[in-house]
Amino acid sequence: MSDLKIIGIASGKGGVGKTTISTNLAVALAEAGHQVMLFDGDLGLANAQLALGIQAEYNFSHVISGEKSLKEIVVRGPSGIYVV
């Protein structure tokens, strides 16, 4: 059995702190010894990348279109988190 856990953070309204909570939770979990991947579902704005101070050349739309694999678009963020 896998120890994989998925935590979804969503809201129907913008500006309520989804990115702040997601990025801080991801870093806190990584610093507690967990392996973490943060997936920002907003393909246009990439707010999680901005909040973490990183920039990726590609996003998940490149995976959907078949241009890139998931492995090719993942970048490392603070505390060793993986970011898509």
mmCIF file with all atom_site columns, N, CA and C in Angstrom, residues 14-78:
data_model
loop_
_atom_site.group_PDB
_atom_site.id
_atom_site.type_symbol
_atom_site.label_atom_id
_atom_site.label_alt_id
_atom_site.label_comp_id
_atom_site.label_asym_id
_atom_site.label_entity_id
_atom_site.label_seq_id
_atom_site.pdbx_PDB_ins_code
_atom_site.Cartn_x
_atom_site.Cartn_y
_atom_site.Cartn_z
_atom_site.occupancy
_atom_site.B_iso_or_equiv
_atom_site.pdbx_formal_charge
_atom_site.auth_seq_id
_atom_site.auth_comp_id
_atom_site.auth_asym_id
_atom_site.auth_atom_id
_atom_site.pdbx_PDB_model_num
ATOM 1   N N  . GLY A 1 14 ? -11.552 33.983 -6.465  1.00 0.00 ? 14 GLY A N  1
ATOM 2   C CA . GLY A 1 14 ? -10.145 34.355 -6.465  1.00 0.00 ? 14 GLY A CA 1
ATOM 3   C C  . GLY A 1 14 ? -9.807  35.228 -5.271  1.00 0.00 ? 14 GLY A C  1
ATOM 4   N N  . GLY A 1 15 ? -8.536  35.268 -4.923  1.00 0.00 ? 15 GLY A N  1
ATOM 5   C CA . GLY A 1 15 ? -8.067  36.166 -3.886  1.00 0.00 ? 15 GLY A CA 1
ATOM 6   C C  . GLY A 1 15 ? -8.359  35.749 -2.459  1.00 0.00 ? 15 GLY A C  1
ATOM 7   N N  . VAL A 1 16 ? -8.610  34.458 -2.247  1.00 0.00 ? 16 VAL A N  1
ATOM 8   C CA . VAL A 1 16 ? -8.934  34.008 -0.890  1.00 0.00 ? 16 VAL A CA 1
ATOM 9   C C  . VAL A 1 16 ? -7.746  33.342 -0.180  1.00 0.00 ? 16 VAL A C  1
ATOM 10  N N  . GLY A 1 17 ? -6.604  33.227 -0.853  1.00 0.00 ? 17 GLY A N  1
ATOM 11  C CA . GLY A 1 17 ? -5.405  32.689 -0.218  1.00 0.00 ? 17 GLY A CA 1
ATOM 12  C C  . GLY A 1 17 ? -5.029  31.276 -0.590  1.00 0.00 ? 17 GLY A C  1
ATOM 13  N N  . LYS A 1 18 ? -5.585  30.738 -1.678  1.00 0.00 ? 18 LYS A N  1
ATOM 14  C CA . LYS A 1 18 ? -5.268  29.361 -2.090  1.00 0.00 ? 18 LYS A CA 1
ATOM 15  C C  . LYS A 1 18 ? -3.768  29.185 -2.340  1.00 0.00 ? 18 LYS A C  1
ATOM 16  N N  . THR A 1 19 ? -3.176  30.117 -3.047  1.00 0.00 ? 19 THR A N  1
ATOM 17  C CA . THR A 1 19 ? -1.751  30.015 -3.365  1.00 0.00 ? 19 THR A CA 1
ATOM 18  C C  . THR A 1 19 ? -0.907  30.136 -2.107  1.00 0.00 ? 19 THR A C  1
ATOM 19  N N  . THR A 1 20 ? -1.240  31.062 -1.237  1.00 0.00 ? 20 THR A N  1
ATOM 20  C CA . THR A 1 20 ? -0.485  31.258 -0.001  1.00 0.00 ? 20 THR A CA 1
ATOM 21  C C  . THR A 1 20 ? -0.538  30.004 0.862   1.00 0.00 ? 20 THR A C  1
ATOM 22  N N  . ILE A 1 21 ? -1.720  29.450 1.037   1.00 0.00 ? 21 ILE A N  1
ATOM 23  C CA . ILE A 1 21 ? -1.862  28.233 1.841   1.00 0.00 ? 21 ILE A CA 1
ATOM 24  C C  . ILE A 1 21 ? -1.133  27.060 1.186   1.00 0.00 ? 21 ILE A C  1
ATOM 25  N N  . SER A 1 22 ? -1.302  26.905 -0.117  1.00 0.00 ? 22 SER A N  1
ATOM 26  C CA . SER A 1 22 ? -0.696  25.777 -0.839  1.00 0.00 ? 22 SER A CA 1
ATOM 27  C C  . SER A 1 22 ? 0.821   25.806 -0.781  1.00 0.00 ? 22 SER A C  1
ATOM 28  N N  . THR A 1 23 ? 1.401   26.954 -1.065  1.00 0.00 ? 23 THR A N  1
ATOM 29  C CA . THR A 1 23 ? 2.860   27.040 -1.086  1.00 0.00 ? 23 THR A CA 1
ATOM 30  C C  . THR A 1 23 ? 3.448   26.896 0.312   1.00 0.00 ? 23 THR A C  1
ATOM 31  N N  . ASN A 1 24 ? 2.832   27.530 1.289   1.00 0.00 ? 24 ASN A N  1
ATOM 32  C CA . ASN A 1 24 ? 3.343   27.414 2.666   1.00 0.00 ? 24 ASN A CA 1
ATOM 33  C C  . ASN A 1 24 ? 3.194   25.999 3.201   1.00 0.00 ? 24 ASN A C  1
ATOM 34  N N  . LEU A 1 25 ? 2.085   25.342 2.908   1.00 0.00 ? 25 LEU A N  1
ATOM 35  C CA . LEU A 1 25 ? 1.880   23.962 3.332   1.00 0.00 ? 25 LEU A CA 1
ATOM 36  C C  . LEU A 1 25 ? 2.890   23.035 2.661   1.00 0.00 ? 25 LEU A C  1
ATOM 37  N N  . ALA A 1 26 ? 3.132   23.236 1.378   1.00 0.00 ? 26 ALA A N  1
ATOM 38  C CA . ALA A 1 26 ? 4.092   22.400 0.651   1.00 0.00 ? 26 ALA A CA 1
ATOM 39  C C  . ALA A 1 26 ? 5.488   22.518 1.257   1.00 0.00 ? 26 ALA A C  1
ATOM 40  N N  . VAL A 1 27 ? 5.925   23.738 1.515   1.00 0.00 ? 27 VAL A N  1
ATOM 41  C CA . VAL A 1 27 ? 7.256   23.949 2.099   1.00 0.00 ? 27 VAL A CA 1
ATOM 42  C C  . VAL A 1 27 ? 7.314   23.375 3.514   1.00 0.00 ? 27 VAL A C  1
ATOM 43  N N  . ALA A 1 28 ? 6.273   23.605 4.316   1.00 0.00 ? 28 ALA A N  1
ATOM 44  C CA . ALA A 1 28 ? 6.261   23.084 5.688   1.00 0.00 ? 28 ALA A CA 1
ATOM 45  C C  . ALA A 1 28 ? 6.320   21.557 5.705   1.00 0.00 ? 28 ALA A C  1
ATOM 46  N N  . LEU A 1 29 ? 5.568   20.912 4.827   1.00 0.00 ? 29 LEU A N  1
ATOM 47  C CA . LEU A 1 29 ? 5.601   19.447 4.765   1.00 0.00 ? 29 LEU A CA 1
ATOM 48  C C  . LEU A 1 29 ? 6.972   18.943 4.327   1.00 0.00 ? 29 LEU A C  1
ATOM 49  N N  . ALA A 1 30 ? 7.577   19.620 3.356   1.00 0.00 ? 30 ALA A N  1
ATOM 50  C CA . ALA A 1 30 ? 8.915   19.225 2.894   1.00 0.00 ? 30 ALA A CA 1
ATOM 51  C C  . ALA A 1 30 ? 9.931   19.379 4.016   1.00 0.00 ? 30 ALA A C  1
ATOM 52  N N  . GLU A 1 31 ? 9.828   20.475 4.760   1.00 0.00 ? 31 GLU A N  1
ATOM 53  C CA . GLU A 1 31 ? 10.765  20.694 5.858   1.00 0.00 ? 31 GLU A CA 1
ATOM 54  C C  . GLU A 1 31 ? 10.542  19.709 7.010   1.00 0.00 ? 31 GLU A C  1
ATOM 55  N N  . ALA A 1 32 ? 9.353   19.107 7.049   1.00 0.00 ? 32 ALA A N  1
ATOM 56  C CA . ALA A 1 32 ? 9.067   18.075 8.051   1.00 0.00 ? 32 ALA A CA 1
ATOM 57  C C  . ALA A 1 32 ? 9.501   16.689 7.579   1.00 0.00 ? 32 ALA A C  1
ATOM 58  N N  . GLY A 1 33 ? 10.139  16.629 6.408   1.00 0.00 ? 33 GLY A N  1
ATOM 59  C CA . GLY A 1 33 ? 10.684  15.371 5.924   1.00 0.00 ? 33 GLY A CA 1
ATOM 60  C C  . GLY A 1 33 ? 9.858   14.644 4.885   1.00 0.00 ? 33 GLY A C  1
ATOM 61  N N  . HIS A 1 34 ? 8.782   15.252 4.416   1.00 0.00 ? 34 HIS A N  1
ATOM 62  C CA . HIS A 1 34 ? 7.946   14.622 3.407   1.00 0.00 ? 34 HIS A CA 1
ATOM 63  C C  . HIS A 1 34 ? 8.405   15.009 2.006   1.00 0.00 ? 34 HIS A C  1
ATOM 64  N N  . GLN A 1 35 ? 8.218   14.098 1.066   1.00 0.00 ? 35 GLN A N  1
ATOM 65  C CA . GLN A 1 35 ? 8.474   14.423 -0.336  1.00 0.00 ? 35 GLN A CA 1
ATOM 66  C C  . GLN A 1 35 ? 7.196   15.042 -0.887  1.00 0.00 ? 35 GLN A C  1
ATOM 67  N N  . VAL A 1 36 ? 7.292   16.246 -1.468  1.00 0.00 ? 36 VAL A N  1
ATOM 68  C CA . VAL A 1 36 ? 6.111   17.022 -1.833  1.00 0.00 ? 36 VAL A CA 1
ATOM 69  C C  . VAL A 1 36 ? 6.166   17.448 -3.289  1.00 0.00 ? 36 VAL A C  1
ATOM 70  N N  . MET A 1 37 ? 5.030   17.309 -3.972  1.00 0.00 ? 37 MET A N  1
ATOM 71  C CA . MET A 1 37 ? 4.862   17.880 -5.303  1.00 0.00 ? 37 MET A CA 1
ATOM 72  C C  . MET A 1 37 ? 3.666   18.817 -5.245  1.00 0.00 ? 37 MET A C  1
ATOM 73  N N  . LEU A 1 38 ? 3.861   20.052 -5.676  1.00 0.00 ? 38 LEU A N  1
ATOM 74  C CA . LEU A 1 38 ? 2.813   21.059 -5.707  1.00 0.00 ? 38 LEU A CA 1
ATOM 75  C C  . LEU A 1 38 ? 2.380   21.255 -7.150  1.00 0.00 ? 38 LEU A C  1
ATOM 76  N N  . PHE A 1 39 ? 1.086   21.046 -7.400  1.00 0.00 ? 39 PHE A N  1
ATOM 77  C CA . PHE A 1 39 ? 0.534   21.212 -8.740  1.00 0.00 ? 39 PHE A CA 1
ATOM 78  C C  . PHE A 1 39 ? -0.351  22.448 -8.735  1.00 0.00 ? 39 PHE A C  1
ATOM 79  N N  . ASP A 1 40 ? 0.037   23.473 -9.498  1.00 0.00 ? 40 ASP A N  1
ATOM 80  C CA . ASP A 1 40 ? -0.765  24.688 -9.639  1.00 0.00 ? 40 ASP A CA 1
ATOM 81  C C  . ASP A 1 40 ? -1.652  24.493 -10.864 1.00 0.00 ? 40 ASP A C  1
ATOM 82  N N  . GLY A 1 41 ? -2.944  24.358 -10.623 1.00 0.00 ? 41 GLY A N  1
ATOM 83  C CA . GLY A 1 41 ? -3.885  24.085 -11.706 1.00 0.00 ? 41 GLY A CA 1
ATOM 84  C C  . GLY A 1 41 ? -4.237  25.286 -12.564 1.00 0.00 ? 41 GLY A C  1
ATOM 85  N N  . ASP A 1 42 ? -3.751  26.475 -12.212 1.00 0.00 ? 42 ASP A N  1
ATOM 86  C CA . ASP A 1 42 ? -4.006  27.668 -13.021 1.00 0.00 ? 42 ASP A CA 1
ATOM 87  C C  . ASP A 1 42 ? -2.909  27.746 -14.077 1.00 0.00 ? 42 ASP A C  1
ATOM 88  N N  . LEU A 1 43 ? -3.211  27.277 -15.275 1.00 0.00 ? 43 LEU A N  1
ATOM 89  C CA . LEU A 1 43 ? -2.194  27.185 -16.316 1.00 0.00 ? 43 LEU A CA 1
ATOM 90  C C  . LEU A 1 43 ? -1.743  28.547 -16.822 1.00 0.00 ? 43 LEU A C  1
ATOM 91  N N  . GLY A 1 44 ? -2.559  29.566 -16.640 1.00 0.00 ? 44 GLY A N  1
ATOM 92  C CA . GLY A 1 44 ? -2.228  30.869 -17.186 1.00 0.00 ? 44 GLY A CA 1
ATOM 93  C C  . GLY A 1 44 ? -1.363  31.727 -16.279 1.00 0.00 ? 44 GLY A C  1
ATOM 94  N N  . LEU A 1 45 ? -1.651  31.743 -14.976 1.00 0.00 ? 45 LEU A N  1
ATOM 95  C CA . LEU A 1 45 ? -0.988  32.700 -14.094 1.00 0.00 ? 45 LEU A CA 1
ATOM 96  C C  . LEU A 1 45 ? 0.230   32.156 -13.363 1.00 0.00 ? 45 LEU A C  1
ATOM 97  N N  . ALA A 1 46 ? 0.245   30.885 -13.052 1.00 0.00 ? 46 ALA A N  1
ATOM 98  C CA . ALA A 1 46 ? 1.368   30.258 -12.338 1.00 0.00 ? 46 ALA A CA 1
ATOM 99  C C  . ALA A 1 46 ? 1.705   31.014 -11.064 1.00 0.00 ? 46 ALA A C  1
ATOM 100 N N  . ASN A 1 47 ? 0.699   31.313 -10.247 1.00 0.00 ? 47 ASN A N  1
ATOM 101 C CA . ASN A 1 47 ? 0.910   32.059 -9.005  1.00 0.00 ? 47 ASN A CA 1
ATOM 102 C C  . ASN A 1 47 ? 1.798   31.325 -8.015  1.00 0.00 ? 47 ASN A C  1
ATOM 103 N N  . ALA A 1 48 ? 1.723   30.007 -7.979  1.00 0.00 ? 48 ALA A N  1
ATOM 104 C CA . ALA A 1 48 ? 2.560   29.254 -7.045  1.00 0.00 ? 48 ALA A CA 1
ATOM 105 C C  . ALA A 1 48 ? 4.035   29.473 -7.370  1.00 0.00 ? 48 ALA A C  1
ATOM 106 N N  . GLN A 1 49 ? 4.373   29.493 -8.632  1.00 0.00 ? 49 GLN A N  1
ATOM 107 C CA . GLN A 1 49 ? 5.756   29.743 -9.023  1.00 0.00 ? 49 GLN A CA 1
ATOM 108 C C  . GLN A 1 49 ? 6.200   31.134 -8.585  1.00 0.00 ? 49 GLN A C  1
ATOM 109 N N  . LEU A 1 50 ? 5.343   32.110 -8.765  1.00 0.00 ? 50 LEU A N  1
ATOM 110 C CA . LEU A 1 50 ? 5.671   33.472 -8.340  1.00 0.00 ? 50 LEU A CA 1
ATOM 111 C C  . LEU A 1 50 ? 5.872   33.532 -6.831  1.00 0.00 ? 50 LEU A C  1
ATOM 112 N N  . ALA A 1 51 ? 4.983   32.897 -6.082  1.00 0.00 ? 51 ALA A N  1
ATOM 113 C CA . ALA A 1 51 ? 5.071   32.909 -4.619  1.00 0.00 ? 51 ALA A CA 1
ATOM 114 C C  . ALA A 1 51 ? 6.339   32.216 -4.124  1.00 0.00 ? 51 ALA A C  1
ATOM 115 N N  . LEU A 1 52 ? 6.797   31.211 -4.859  1.00 0.00 ? 52 LEU A N  1
ATOM 116 C CA . LEU A 1 52 ? 7.985   30.458 -4.454  1.00 0.00 ? 52 LEU A CA 1
ATOM 117 C C  . LEU A 1 52 ? 9.274   31.034 -5.029  1.00 0.00 ? 52 LEU A C  1
ATOM 118 N N  . GLY A 1 53 ? 9.158   32.023 -5.902  1.00 0.00 ? 53 GLY A N  1
ATOM 119 C CA . GLY A 1 53 ? 10.345  32.638 -6.488  1.00 0.00 ? 53 GLY A CA 1
ATOM 120 C C  . GLY A 1 53 ? 11.040  31.777 -7.518  1.00 0.00 ? 53 GLY A C  1
ATOM 121 N N  . ILE A 1 54 ? 10.275  30.946 -8.218  1.00 0.00 ? 54 ILE A N  1
ATOM 122 C CA . ILE A 1 54 ? 10.850  30.089 -9.261  1.00 0.00 ? 54 ILE A CA 1
ATOM 123 C C  . ILE A 1 54 ? 10.124  30.338 -10.574 1.00 0.00 ? 54 ILE A C  1
ATOM 124 N N  . GLN A 1 55 ? 10.729  29.880 -11.660 1.00 0.00 ? 55 GLN A N  1
ATOM 125 C CA . GLN A 1 55 ? 10.100  30.042 -12.961 1.00 0.00 ? 55 GLN A CA 1
ATOM 126 C C  . GLN A 1 55 ? 10.346  28.785 -13.793 1.00 0.00 ? 55 GLN A C  1
ATOM 127 N N  . ALA A 1 56 ? 9.279   28.270 -14.361 1.00 0.00 ? 56 ALA A N  1
ATOM 128 C CA . ALA A 1 56 ? 9.383   27.088 -15.217 1.00 0.00 ? 56 ALA A CA 1
ATOM 129 C C  . ALA A 1 56 ? 9.161   27.510 -16.662 1.00 0.00 ? 56 ALA A C  1
ATOM 130 N N  . GLU A 1 57 ? 9.892   26.892 -17.533 1.00 0.00 ? 57 GLU A N  1
ATOM 131 C CA . GLU A 1 57 ? 9.768   27.208 -18.954 1.00 0.00 ? 57 GLU A CA 1
ATOM 132 C C  . GLU A 1 57 ? 8.480   26.621 -19.537 1.00 0.00 ? 57 GLU A C  1
ATOM 133 N N  . TYR A 1 58 ? 8.034   25.489 -18.975 1.00 0.00 ? 58 TYR A N  1
ATOM 134 C CA . TYR A 1 58 ? 6.859   24.800 -19.495 1.00 0.00 ? 58 TYR A CA 1
ATOM 135 C C  . TYR A 1 58 ? 5.830   24.600 -18.391 1.00 0.00 ? 58 TYR A C  1
ATOM 136 N N  . ASN A 1 59 ? 4.591   24.314 -18.774 1.00 0.00 ? 59 ASN A N  1
ATOM 137 C CA . ASN A 1 59 ? 3.544   24.049 -17.796 1.00 0.00 ? 59 ASN A CA 1
ATOM 138 C C  . ASN A 1 59 ? 2.753   22.813 -18.219 1.00 0.00 ? 59 ASN A C  1
ATOM 139 N N  . PHE A 1 60 ? 1.706   22.502 -17.456 1.00 0.00 ? 60 PHE A N  1
ATOM 140 C CA . PHE A 1 60 ? 0.964   21.269 -17.687 1.00 0.00 ? 60 PHE A CA 1
ATOM 141 C C  . PHE A 1 60 ? 0.269   21.238 -19.046 1.00 0.00 ? 60 PHE A C  1
ATOM 142 N N  . SER A 1 61 ? 0.005   22.395 -19.638 1.00 0.00 ? 61 SER A N  1
ATOM 143 C CA . SER A 1 61 ? -0.612  22.408 -20.974 1.00 0.00 ? 61 SER A CA 1
ATOM 144 C C  . SER A 1 61 ? 0.317   21.767 -22.004 1.00 0.00 ? 61 SER A C  1
ATOM 145 N N  . HIS A 1 62 ? 1.627   21.831 -21.782 1.00 0.00 ? 62 HIS A N  1
ATOM 146 C CA . HIS A 1 62 ? 2.586   21.189 -22.682 1.00 0.00 ? 62 HIS A CA 1
ATOM 147 C C  . HIS A 1 62 ? 2.520   19.664 -22.555 1.00 0.00 ? 62 HIS A C  1
ATOM 148 N N  . VAL A 1 63 ? 2.153   19.170 -21.382 1.00 0.00 ? 63 VAL A N  1
ATOM 149 C CA . VAL A 1 63 ? 1.969   17.726 -21.187 1.00 0.00 ? 63 VAL A CA 1
ATOM 150 C C  . VAL A 1 63 ? 0.678   17.286 -21.873 1.00 0.00 ? 63 VAL A C  1
ATOM 151 N N  . ILE A 1 64 ? -0.388  18.051 -21.669 1.00 0.00 ? 64 ILE A N  1
ATOM 152 C CA . ILE A 1 64 ? -1.681  17.720 -22.276 1.00 0.00 ? 64 ILE A CA 1
ATOM 153 C C  . ILE A 1 64 ? -1.577  17.667 -23.793 1.00 0.00 ? 64 ILE A C  1
ATOM 154 N N  . SER A 1 65 ? -0.824  18.605 -24.373 1.00 0.00 ? 65 SER A N  1
ATOM 155 C CA . SER A 1 65 ? -0.691  18.657 -25.836 1.00 0.00 ? 65 SER A CA 1
ATOM 156 C C  . SER A 1 65 ? 0.270   17.605 -26.381 1.00 0.00 ? 65 SER A C  1
ATOM 157 N N  . GLY A 1 66 ? 1.010   16.937 -25.489 1.00 0.00 ? 66 GLY A N  1
ATOM 158 C CA . GLY A 1 66 ? 1.950   15.906 -25.919 1.00 0.00 ? 66 GLY A CA 1
ATOM 159 C C  . GLY A 1 66 ? 3.335   16.438 -26.250 1.00 0.00 ? 66 GLY A C  1
ATOM 160 N N  . GLU A 1 67 ? 3.549   17.733 -26.061 1.00 0.00 ? 67 GLU A N  1
ATOM 161 C CA . GLU A 1 67 ? 4.860   18.329 -26.373 1.00 0.00 ? 67 GLU A CA 1
ATOM 162 C C  . GLU A 1 67 ? 5.934   17.913 -25.379 1.00 0.00 ? 67 GLU A C  1
ATOM 163 N N  . LYS A 1 68 ? 5.550   17.741 -24.110 1.00 0.00 ? 68 LYS A N  1
ATOM 164 C CA . LYS A 1 68 ? 6.493   17.399 -23.049 1.00 0.00 ? 68 LYS A CA 1
ATOM 165 C C  . LYS A 1 68 ? 5.904   16.314 -22.173 1.00 0.00 ? 68 LYS A C  1
ATOM 166 N N  . SER A 1 69 ? 6.776   15.611 -21.459 1.00 0.00 ? 69 SER A N  1
ATOM 167 C CA . SER A 1 69 ? 6.312   14.649 -20.458 1.00 0.00 ? 69 SER A CA 1
ATOM 168 C C  . SER A 1 69 ? 6.230   15.364 -19.113 1.00 0.00 ? 69 SER A C  1
ATOM 169 N N  . LEU A 1 70 ? 5.527   14.769 -18.173 1.00 0.00 ? 70 LEU A N  1
ATOM 170 C CA . LEU A 1 70 ? 5.435   15.363 -16.840 1.00 0.00 ? 70 LEU A CA 1
ATOM 171 C C  . LEU A 1 70 ? 6.827   15.531 -16.237 1.00 0.00 ? 70 LEU A C  1
ATOM 172 N N  . LYS A 1 71 ? 7.664   14.548 -16.410 1.00 0.00 ? 71 LYS A N  1
ATOM 173 C CA . LYS A 1 71 ? 9.018   14.607 -15.865 1.00 0.00 ? 71 LYS A CA 1
ATOM 174 C C  . LYS A 1 71 ? 9.795   15.798 -16.429 1.00 0.00 ? 71 LYS A C  1
ATOM 175 N N  . GLU A 1 72 ? 9.526   16.170 -17.668 1.00 0.00 ? 72 GLU A N  1
ATOM 176 C CA . GLU A 1 72 ? 10.253  17.272 -18.307 1.00 0.00 ? 72 GLU A CA 1
ATOM 177 C C  . GLU A 1 72 ? 9.835   18.659 -17.810 1.00 0.00 ? 72 GLU A C  1
ATOM 178 N N  . ILE A 1 73 ? 8.650   18.773 -17.226 1.00 0.00 ? 73 ILE A N  1
ATOM 179 C CA . ILE A 1 73 ? 8.182   20.107 -16.822 1.00 0.00 ? 73 ILE A CA 1
ATOM 180 C C  . ILE A 1 73 ? 8.315   20.371 -15.322 1.00 0.00 ? 73 ILE A C  1
ATOM 181 N N  . VAL A 1 74 ? 8.646   19.362 -14.550 1.00 0.00 ? 74 VAL A N  1
ATOM 182 C CA . VAL A 1 74 ? 8.765   19.521 -13.099 1.00 0.00 ? 74 VAL A CA 1
ATOM 183 C C  . VAL A 1 74 ? 10.020  20.333 -12.772 1.00 0.00 ? 74 VAL A C  1
ATOM 184 N N  . VAL A 1 75 ? 9.873   21.318 -11.874 1.00 0.00 ? 75 VAL A N  1
ATOM 185 C CA . VAL A 1 75 ? 11.019  22.105 -11.405 1.00 0.00 ? 75 VAL A CA 1
ATOM 186 C C  . VAL A 1 75 ? 11.128  21.963 -9.894  1.00 0.00 ? 75 VAL A C  1
ATOM 187 N N  . ARG A 1 76 ? 12.332  22.180 -9.374  1.00 0.00 ? 76 ARG A N  1
ATOM 188 C CA . ARG A 1 76 ? 12.559  22.122 -7.921  1.00 0.00 ? 76 ARG A CA 1
ATOM 189 C C  . ARG A 1 76 ? 12.329  23.500 -7.329  1.00 0.00 ? 76 ARG A C  1
ATOM 190 N N  . GLY A 1 77 ? 11.703  23.504 -6.171  1.00 0.00 ? 77 GLY A N  1
ATOM 191 C CA . GLY A 1 77 ? 11.447  24.738 -5.465  1.00 0.00 ? 77 GLY A CA 1
ATOM 192 C C  . GLY A 1 77 ? 12.129  24.737 -4.113  1.00 0.00 ? 77 GLY A C  1
ATOM 193 N N  . PRO A 1 78 ? 11.796  25.720 -3.282  1.00 0.00 ? 78 PRO A N  1
ATOM 194 C CA . PRO A 1 78 ? 12.396  25.808 -1.947  1.00 0.00 ? 78 PRO A CA 1
ATOM 195 C C  . PRO A 1 78 ? 12.172  24.545 -1.129  1.00 0.00 ? 78 PRO A C  1
#
